[in-house]
Short mmCIF file of C-alpha atoms in Angstrom, two decimals:
data_model
loop_
_atom_site.label_atom_id
_atom_site.label_comp_id
_atom_site.label_asym_id
_atom_site.label_seq_id
_atom_site.Cartn_x
_atom_site.Cartn_y
_atom_site.Cartn_z
CA MET X 1 60.91 41.10 218.18
CA THR X 2 62.16 44.97 218.38
CA THR X 3 65.35 45.34 216.25
CA PHE X 4 68.59 45.37 218.02
CA PRO X 5 69.80 49.24 218.28
CA PHE X 6 72.35 50.55 215.53
CA SER X 7 74.11 52.91 218.43
CA ALA X 8 74.31 49.60 220.38
CA ILE X 9 76.62 47.70 218.09
CA VAL X 10 79.99 47.23 219.47
CA GLY X 11 83.09 47.82 217.27
CA GLN X 12 82.87 46.82 213.49
CA ASP X 13 83.48 50.86 212.91
CA GLU X 14 83.90 50.55 209.06
CA MET X 15 81.09 48.64 208.51
CA ARG X 16 78.83 51.10 210.35
CA ARG X 17 80.64 54.38 208.94
CA ALA X 18 79.91 52.74 205.49
CA LEU X 19 76.22 52.25 205.92
CA LEU X 20 75.73 55.83 207.30
CA ILE X 21 77.22 57.28 204.16
CA ALA X 22 75.13 55.09 201.86
CA ALA X 23 72.17 56.54 203.84
CA VAL X 24 73.31 60.11 203.63
CA ASP X 25 74.05 59.89 200.01
CA PRO X 26 72.39 56.90 198.18
CA SER X 27 74.43 57.74 194.90
CA VAL X 28 77.56 56.22 196.75
CA GLY X 29 76.29 53.06 195.39
CA GLY X 30 75.35 50.71 197.96
CA VAL X 31 77.57 48.80 200.20
CA LEU X 32 79.22 45.24 200.50
CA VAL X 33 79.76 43.37 203.79
CA PHE X 34 82.04 40.56 203.42
CA GLY X 35 83.19 38.64 206.59
CA ASP X 36 83.28 35.96 209.52
CA ARG X 37 79.80 34.83 210.37
CA GLY X 38 78.25 35.91 213.42
CA THR X 39 79.94 39.42 213.24
CA GLY X 40 76.84 41.58 213.35
CA LYS X 41 76.53 41.87 209.60
CA SER X 42 72.91 41.42 209.14
CA THR X 43 72.17 43.10 212.85
CA ALA X 44 73.92 46.52 211.46
CA ILE X 45 71.75 46.69 208.37
CA ARG X 46 68.36 46.04 210.09
CA GLY X 47 69.65 48.41 213.04
CA LEU X 48 70.13 50.96 210.31
CA ALA X 49 66.32 50.45 208.90
CA ALA X 50 64.96 51.36 211.95
CA LEU X 51 67.11 54.27 212.38
CA LEU X 52 66.45 56.24 209.36
CA PRO X 53 64.37 59.34 209.32
CA LYS X 54 60.67 58.77 207.66
CA MET X 55 60.15 59.88 204.09
CA LYS X 56 57.43 61.62 202.26
CA ALA X 57 55.74 59.39 199.91
CA VAL X 58 52.38 59.45 197.86
CA VAL X 59 49.33 57.96 199.14
CA GLY X 60 48.42 54.52 197.47
CA CYS X 61 51.27 54.64 195.43
CA PRO X 62 52.84 50.91 195.30
CA TYR X 63 56.27 52.39 194.71
CA SER X 64 56.45 55.13 197.38
CA CYS X 65 57.10 57.66 194.88
CA ASP X 66 58.39 61.28 196.32
CA PRO X 67 55.22 63.72 195.66
CA ALA X 68 58.10 66.51 194.77
CA LYS X 69 59.08 64.87 191.95
CA PRO X 70 57.45 64.50 188.31
CA ALA X 71 55.05 61.74 188.11
CA GLU X 72 55.94 60.56 184.49
CA GLY X 73 58.14 57.70 185.40
CA CYS X 74 55.28 56.00 187.75
CA PRO X 75 51.95 54.51 186.17
CA HIS X 76 50.37 54.93 189.36
CA CYS X 77 51.39 58.40 190.07
CA ALA X 78 50.78 59.52 186.10
CA MET X 79 47.28 58.61 186.26
CA ALA X 80 46.89 60.68 189.69
CA ALA X 81 49.05 63.65 188.32
CA GLY X 82 47.71 66.94 190.11
CA LYS X 83 45.77 65.17 192.85
CA ARG X 84 48.69 63.48 194.84
CA VAL X 85 48.41 63.35 198.38
CA SER X 86 51.78 62.55 200.73
CA HIS X 87 52.22 61.09 203.91
CA LEU X 88 55.30 60.06 206.09
CA VAL X 89 56.35 56.16 205.61
CA PRO X 90 59.47 54.37 206.87
CA VAL X 91 62.34 54.09 204.51
CA PRO X 92 61.76 50.58 202.94
CA VAL X 93 64.46 48.15 203.68
CA ILE X 94 63.70 45.15 201.73
CA ASP X 95 64.95 41.51 202.07
CA LEU X 96 65.73 39.55 198.74
CA PRO X 97 66.13 36.02 199.71
CA LEU X 98 68.47 33.78 197.77
CA GLY X 99 65.41 31.32 196.71
CA ALA X 100 63.22 34.32 195.48
CA THR X 101 61.75 33.52 191.97
CA GLU X 102 61.97 36.17 189.36
CA ASP X 103 58.29 36.71 189.47
CA ARG X 104 58.76 37.56 193.08
CA VAL X 105 61.58 39.97 192.40
CA VAL X 106 60.26 41.80 189.18
CA GLY X 107 56.51 41.41 189.47
CA ALA X 108 53.97 39.64 187.76
CA LEU X 109 50.27 39.25 186.80
CA ASP X 110 48.06 39.70 189.68
CA LEU X 111 46.34 36.05 189.44
CA GLU X 112 43.60 36.62 192.17
CA ARG X 113 42.22 39.74 189.89
CA ALA X 114 42.49 37.85 187.04
CA LEU X 115 40.77 35.06 188.10
CA THR X 116 37.71 36.71 189.79
CA LEU X 117 37.54 39.93 187.92
CA GLY X 118 39.15 38.76 184.58
CA GLU X 119 41.41 41.75 184.34
CA LYS X 120 44.99 41.97 183.74
CA ALA X 121 46.78 43.63 186.40
CA PHE X 122 50.12 43.82 187.80
CA GLU X 123 51.13 42.94 191.18
CA PRO X 124 54.40 44.67 192.10
CA GLY X 125 57.43 42.57 193.31
CA LEU X 126 60.40 43.06 195.74
CA LEU X 127 62.01 45.90 193.42
CA ALA X 128 58.91 47.76 193.53
CA ARG X 129 58.91 47.51 197.24
CA ALA X 130 62.65 48.43 197.60
CA ASN X 131 62.31 51.78 195.48
CA ARG X 132 63.79 54.94 197.15
CA GLY X 133 64.94 52.71 199.98
CA PHE X 134 67.41 49.65 200.74
CA LEU X 135 67.29 46.01 199.10
CA TYR X 136 69.49 43.66 201.14
CA ILE X 137 70.91 40.56 199.93
CA ASP X 138 72.31 38.14 202.55
CA GLU X 139 74.65 35.69 201.18
CA VAL X 140 74.86 37.65 198.18
CA ASN X 141 77.90 35.88 196.63
CA LEU X 142 75.35 32.80 196.36
CA LEU X 143 72.81 34.58 194.39
CA ASP X 144 71.54 32.94 191.13
CA ASP X 145 73.17 34.17 187.79
CA HIS X 146 69.96 34.91 186.49
CA LEU X 147 68.92 37.37 189.54
CA VAL X 148 72.43 38.85 189.26
CA ASP X 149 71.88 39.77 185.49
CA LEU X 150 68.38 41.24 186.48
CA LEU X 151 69.69 43.24 189.52
CA LEU X 152 72.58 44.74 187.11
CA ASP X 153 70.26 45.93 184.71
CA VAL X 154 67.90 47.61 186.96
CA ALA X 155 70.58 49.22 188.94
CA ALA X 156 72.22 50.61 186.02
CA SER X 157 68.79 52.14 184.94
CA GLY X 158 66.70 52.63 188.00
CA ILE X 159 64.03 51.52 186.20
CA ASN X 160 62.24 47.87 186.36
CA THR X 161 60.60 46.62 183.03
CA VAL X 162 58.33 43.79 183.10
CA GLU X 163 56.79 42.53 179.83
CA ARG X 164 55.28 39.07 180.42
CA GLU X 165 51.71 37.48 180.33
CA GLY X 166 50.50 40.17 178.02
CA LEU X 167 51.42 42.87 180.68
CA SER X 168 54.14 45.72 180.08
CA VAL X 169 54.97 47.88 182.89
CA ARG X 170 57.90 50.12 183.43
CA HIS X 171 58.17 51.23 187.25
CA PRO X 172 61.09 53.17 189.11
CA ALA X 173 63.42 51.04 190.68
CA ARG X 174 66.06 53.08 192.55
CA PHE X 175 67.51 51.38 195.91
CA VAL X 176 70.56 51.24 197.63
CA LEU X 177 72.08 47.84 197.23
CA VAL X 178 73.18 46.20 200.46
CA GLY X 179 74.96 42.68 200.38
CA SER X 180 76.64 40.77 202.94
CA GLY X 181 78.26 37.30 202.83
CA ASN X 182 81.21 34.98 203.71
CA PRO X 183 83.87 34.80 201.04
CA GLU X 184 84.85 31.39 202.29
CA GLU X 185 81.51 30.54 200.50
CA GLY X 186 82.41 31.72 197.13
CA GLU X 187 83.55 34.92 195.30
CA LEU X 188 80.89 37.69 193.71
CA ARG X 189 80.68 38.03 190.03
CA PRO X 190 82.78 41.10 189.17
CA GLN X 191 79.99 42.84 187.45
CA LEU X 192 77.84 42.95 190.58
CA LEU X 193 81.05 43.74 192.71
CA ASP X 194 81.63 46.67 190.65
CA ARG X 195 78.38 47.95 191.32
CA PHE X 196 78.86 48.38 194.96
CA GLY X 197 79.90 51.72 195.91
CA LEU X 198 81.74 50.69 199.14
CA ALA X 199 83.04 47.06 200.21
CA VAL X 200 83.72 46.37 204.03
CA GLU X 201 85.59 43.65 205.74
CA VAL X 202 84.53 42.33 209.02
CA THR X 203 86.24 40.04 211.22
CA THR X 204 85.72 38.22 214.32
CA PRO X 205 86.79 40.76 217.51
CA THR X 206 90.21 39.72 218.93
CA ASP X 207 90.48 41.36 221.97
CA LEU X 208 88.74 40.03 225.32
CA PRO X 209 86.93 43.31 226.30
CA THR X 210 85.22 43.59 222.96
CA ARG X 211 84.06 40.14 223.08
CA ILE X 212 82.75 40.32 226.58
CA ASP X 213 80.92 43.44 225.75
CA VAL X 214 79.30 41.88 222.62
CA VAL X 215 78.15 38.75 224.31
CA ARG X 216 76.99 41.06 227.24
CA ARG X 217 74.90 43.31 225.07
CA ARG X 218 73.18 40.67 222.97
CA ASP X 219 72.29 38.62 226.06
CA ALA X 220 70.56 41.75 227.62
CA TYR X 221 69.14 42.18 224.52
CA GLU X 222 67.41 38.82 224.15
CA ARG X 223 66.47 38.78 227.85
CA ASP X 224 64.49 42.13 227.75
CA PRO X 225 64.10 43.67 224.02
CA ALA X 226 62.04 46.29 224.83
CA GLY X 227 64.10 47.86 227.85
CA PHE X 228 67.46 47.15 226.19
CA CYS X 229 66.05 49.26 223.14
CA ALA X 230 64.79 52.04 225.44
CA ALA X 231 68.18 52.32 227.08
CA TYR X 232 69.78 53.41 223.28
CA GLU X 233 66.58 55.41 222.26
CA LYS X 234 68.34 58.54 222.69
CA ALA X 235 71.59 57.69 221.10
CA ASP X 236 69.69 56.30 217.91
CA GLY X 237 67.97 59.41 218.16
CA ALA X 238 70.97 61.58 217.99
CA ILE X 239 72.18 59.77 215.08
CA ARG X 240 68.82 60.28 213.28
CA LYS X 241 69.16 63.80 213.68
CA GLN X 242 72.79 63.85 212.29
CA LEU X 243 71.82 62.11 209.47
CA THR X 244 68.90 64.26 208.58
CA ALA X 245 71.53 67.44 208.72
CA ALA X 246 73.93 65.64 206.57
CA ARG X 247 71.67 65.42 204.11
CA THR X 248 70.57 68.86 204.23
CA ARG X 249 74.33 69.91 204.19
CA LEU X 250 75.40 67.21 201.39
CA ALA X 251 73.44 69.60 198.93
CA THR X 252 75.89 72.75 199.63
CA LEU X 253 78.83 71.04 200.27
CA THR X 254 81.58 70.91 197.54
CA VAL X 255 84.70 69.22 196.90
CA PRO X 256 87.85 71.49 196.59
CA ASP X 257 89.98 70.77 193.57
CA GLU X 258 93.03 69.78 195.81
CA THR X 259 91.00 67.13 197.16
CA LEU X 260 89.59 65.74 193.75
CA GLU X 261 93.24 65.98 192.54
CA ALA X 262 94.13 63.92 195.68
CA ALA X 263 91.60 61.23 194.67
CA ALA X 264 92.55 61.15 191.38
CA ARG X 265 96.33 60.67 192.27
CA LEU X 266 95.30 57.73 194.65
CA CYS X 267 93.66 56.01 191.92
CA LEU X 268 96.20 56.32 189.26
CA THR X 269 98.75 54.97 191.97
CA LEU X 270 96.56 51.84 192.55
CA GLY X 271 95.92 51.62 188.80
CA THR X 272 91.91 50.95 189.04
CA ASP X 273 90.00 50.65 186.05
CA GLY X 274 87.69 53.34 184.94
CA LEU X 275 86.68 56.56 186.71
CA ARG X 276 84.19 54.58 189.28
CA GLY X 277 86.84 54.81 191.83
CA GLU X 278 87.38 58.65 191.78
CA LEU X 279 83.59 59.29 191.72
CA THR X 280 83.13 56.98 194.59
CA LEU X 281 86.03 58.28 196.46
CA MET X 282 84.69 61.63 195.73
CA ARG X 283 81.02 61.16 196.64
CA THR X 284 82.11 59.33 199.77
CA ALA X 285 84.37 61.71 201.19
CA ARG X 286 81.73 64.42 200.72
CA ALA X 287 79.13 62.29 202.62
CA LEU X 288 81.59 61.70 205.49
CA ALA X 289 82.00 65.23 205.59
CA ALA X 290 78.65 66.25 205.75
CA PHE X 291 77.74 63.60 208.39
CA GLU X 292 80.46 64.88 210.70
CA GLY X 293 79.31 68.51 209.82
CA ALA X 294 82.72 69.60 208.30
CA GLY X 295 83.04 72.90 206.38
CA THR X 296 84.80 71.23 203.75
CA VAL X 297 86.21 67.83 202.14
CA GLY X 298 89.82 67.17 203.20
CA ILE X 299 92.39 64.66 202.67
CA ASP X 300 91.39 63.51 206.06
CA HIS X 301 88.04 62.23 204.93
CA LEU X 302 89.80 60.61 201.46
CA THR X 303 92.12 58.60 203.82
CA ARG X 304 89.35 57.10 206.32
CA ILE X 305 87.31 56.03 203.40
CA ALA X 306 89.81 54.88 200.54
CA PRO X 307 89.90 51.38 201.61
CA SER X 308 86.19 50.71 201.54
CA ALA X 309 85.81 52.88 198.25
CA LEU X 310 89.09 51.22 196.43
CA ARG X 311 89.59 47.47 197.97
CA HIS X 312 87.32 45.90 195.40
CA ARG X 313 88.48 47.94 192.47
CA LEU X 314 91.91 46.82 192.32
CA ARG X 315 93.47 44.47 189.51
CA ARG X 316 94.70 41.24 191.17
CA ASN X 317 98.61 41.08 190.91
CA PRO X 318 100.11 37.80 190.62
CA LEU X 319 103.35 39.01 191.96
CA ASP X 320 102.09 41.07 194.91
CA GLU X 321 100.94 38.31 197.82
CA SER X 322 99.49 41.38 199.92
CA GLY X 323 95.88 41.83 200.04
CA SER X 324 93.90 44.66 198.67
CA THR X 325 93.36 46.58 201.89
CA ALA X 326 97.13 46.60 202.24
CA ARG X 327 97.54 47.52 199.09
CA VAL X 328 95.19 50.51 199.36
CA ALA X 329 96.90 51.67 202.87
CA LYS X 330 100.24 51.48 201.21
CA ALA X 331 99.08 53.94 198.54
CA VAL X 332 97.39 56.04 200.63
CA ALA X 333 100.49 56.67 202.43
CA GLU X 334 102.56 57.03 199.49
CA VAL X 335 100.27 59.63 198.06
CA PHE X 336 99.24 61.56 200.98
CA GLY X 337 102.04 61.04 203.38
CA PRO X 338 102.50 59.43 206.89
#
């Protein structure tokens, strides 16, 4: 079935904005979407996949390497250096199922070639397929601990190392991590939570017109997927062009010192640990400004993305019963004014 169009999603503005920001600048660090069931989390992520402009990749490379980058980090491209041919391919958006084995995730010995040809060859896993794309984990808070540890190592280095069954392979594995889940089913490990650049809260719409519009569009899509998608093809195309322009603009857009100072003051006020908060705040604001075509990164951009960039980085305060979103909003009002 054709994917539900990204532009047809009703509401959930913070979630859609966070996903678009991650598409503009992958260095933001991924997106965590937590909220009620049936609020369009998976729909938005799969809609983004269909929306992304195609990328150049080396023909025949199992890791979809960029032909413009050096080949030394890839075992396939290193052997073909100097004669790499490129073609356009869709940006990979790979699902990591909760029940996936470690072999399926990191890769393992190609049993077919081992049995039929007697050769030791590497069969790439999900991390290889996700290189230069997105790795999506639904119900990420239920992921097994050993897979969490594995993801943390690879996310930090951008390299997947496999040493087993006589194999020793290193290959690139740089991807944008996107996770979704329901907080009622368990919390995320702090180490993995910190790896997400943005954290978004989604809730069930409470106003009648929005609920009616959601149901009407979903019903129309399921009755006639092709016709429904055709009606939103122009809107999706406009967002795709905006993404392409934003990526080009991002390279030349700088963050003024006063905006950096404001980001640092906000993080100091909130008492966030480390400097990852400031870095994410700066990168996210810059990506948002690039997507909107702004000439500079201003306080307005910081204000709008501060909850997404900082709500999951706050220390728990047993004396403060307000939620993390409310604490960020209070600090924004205090630092930036009304």
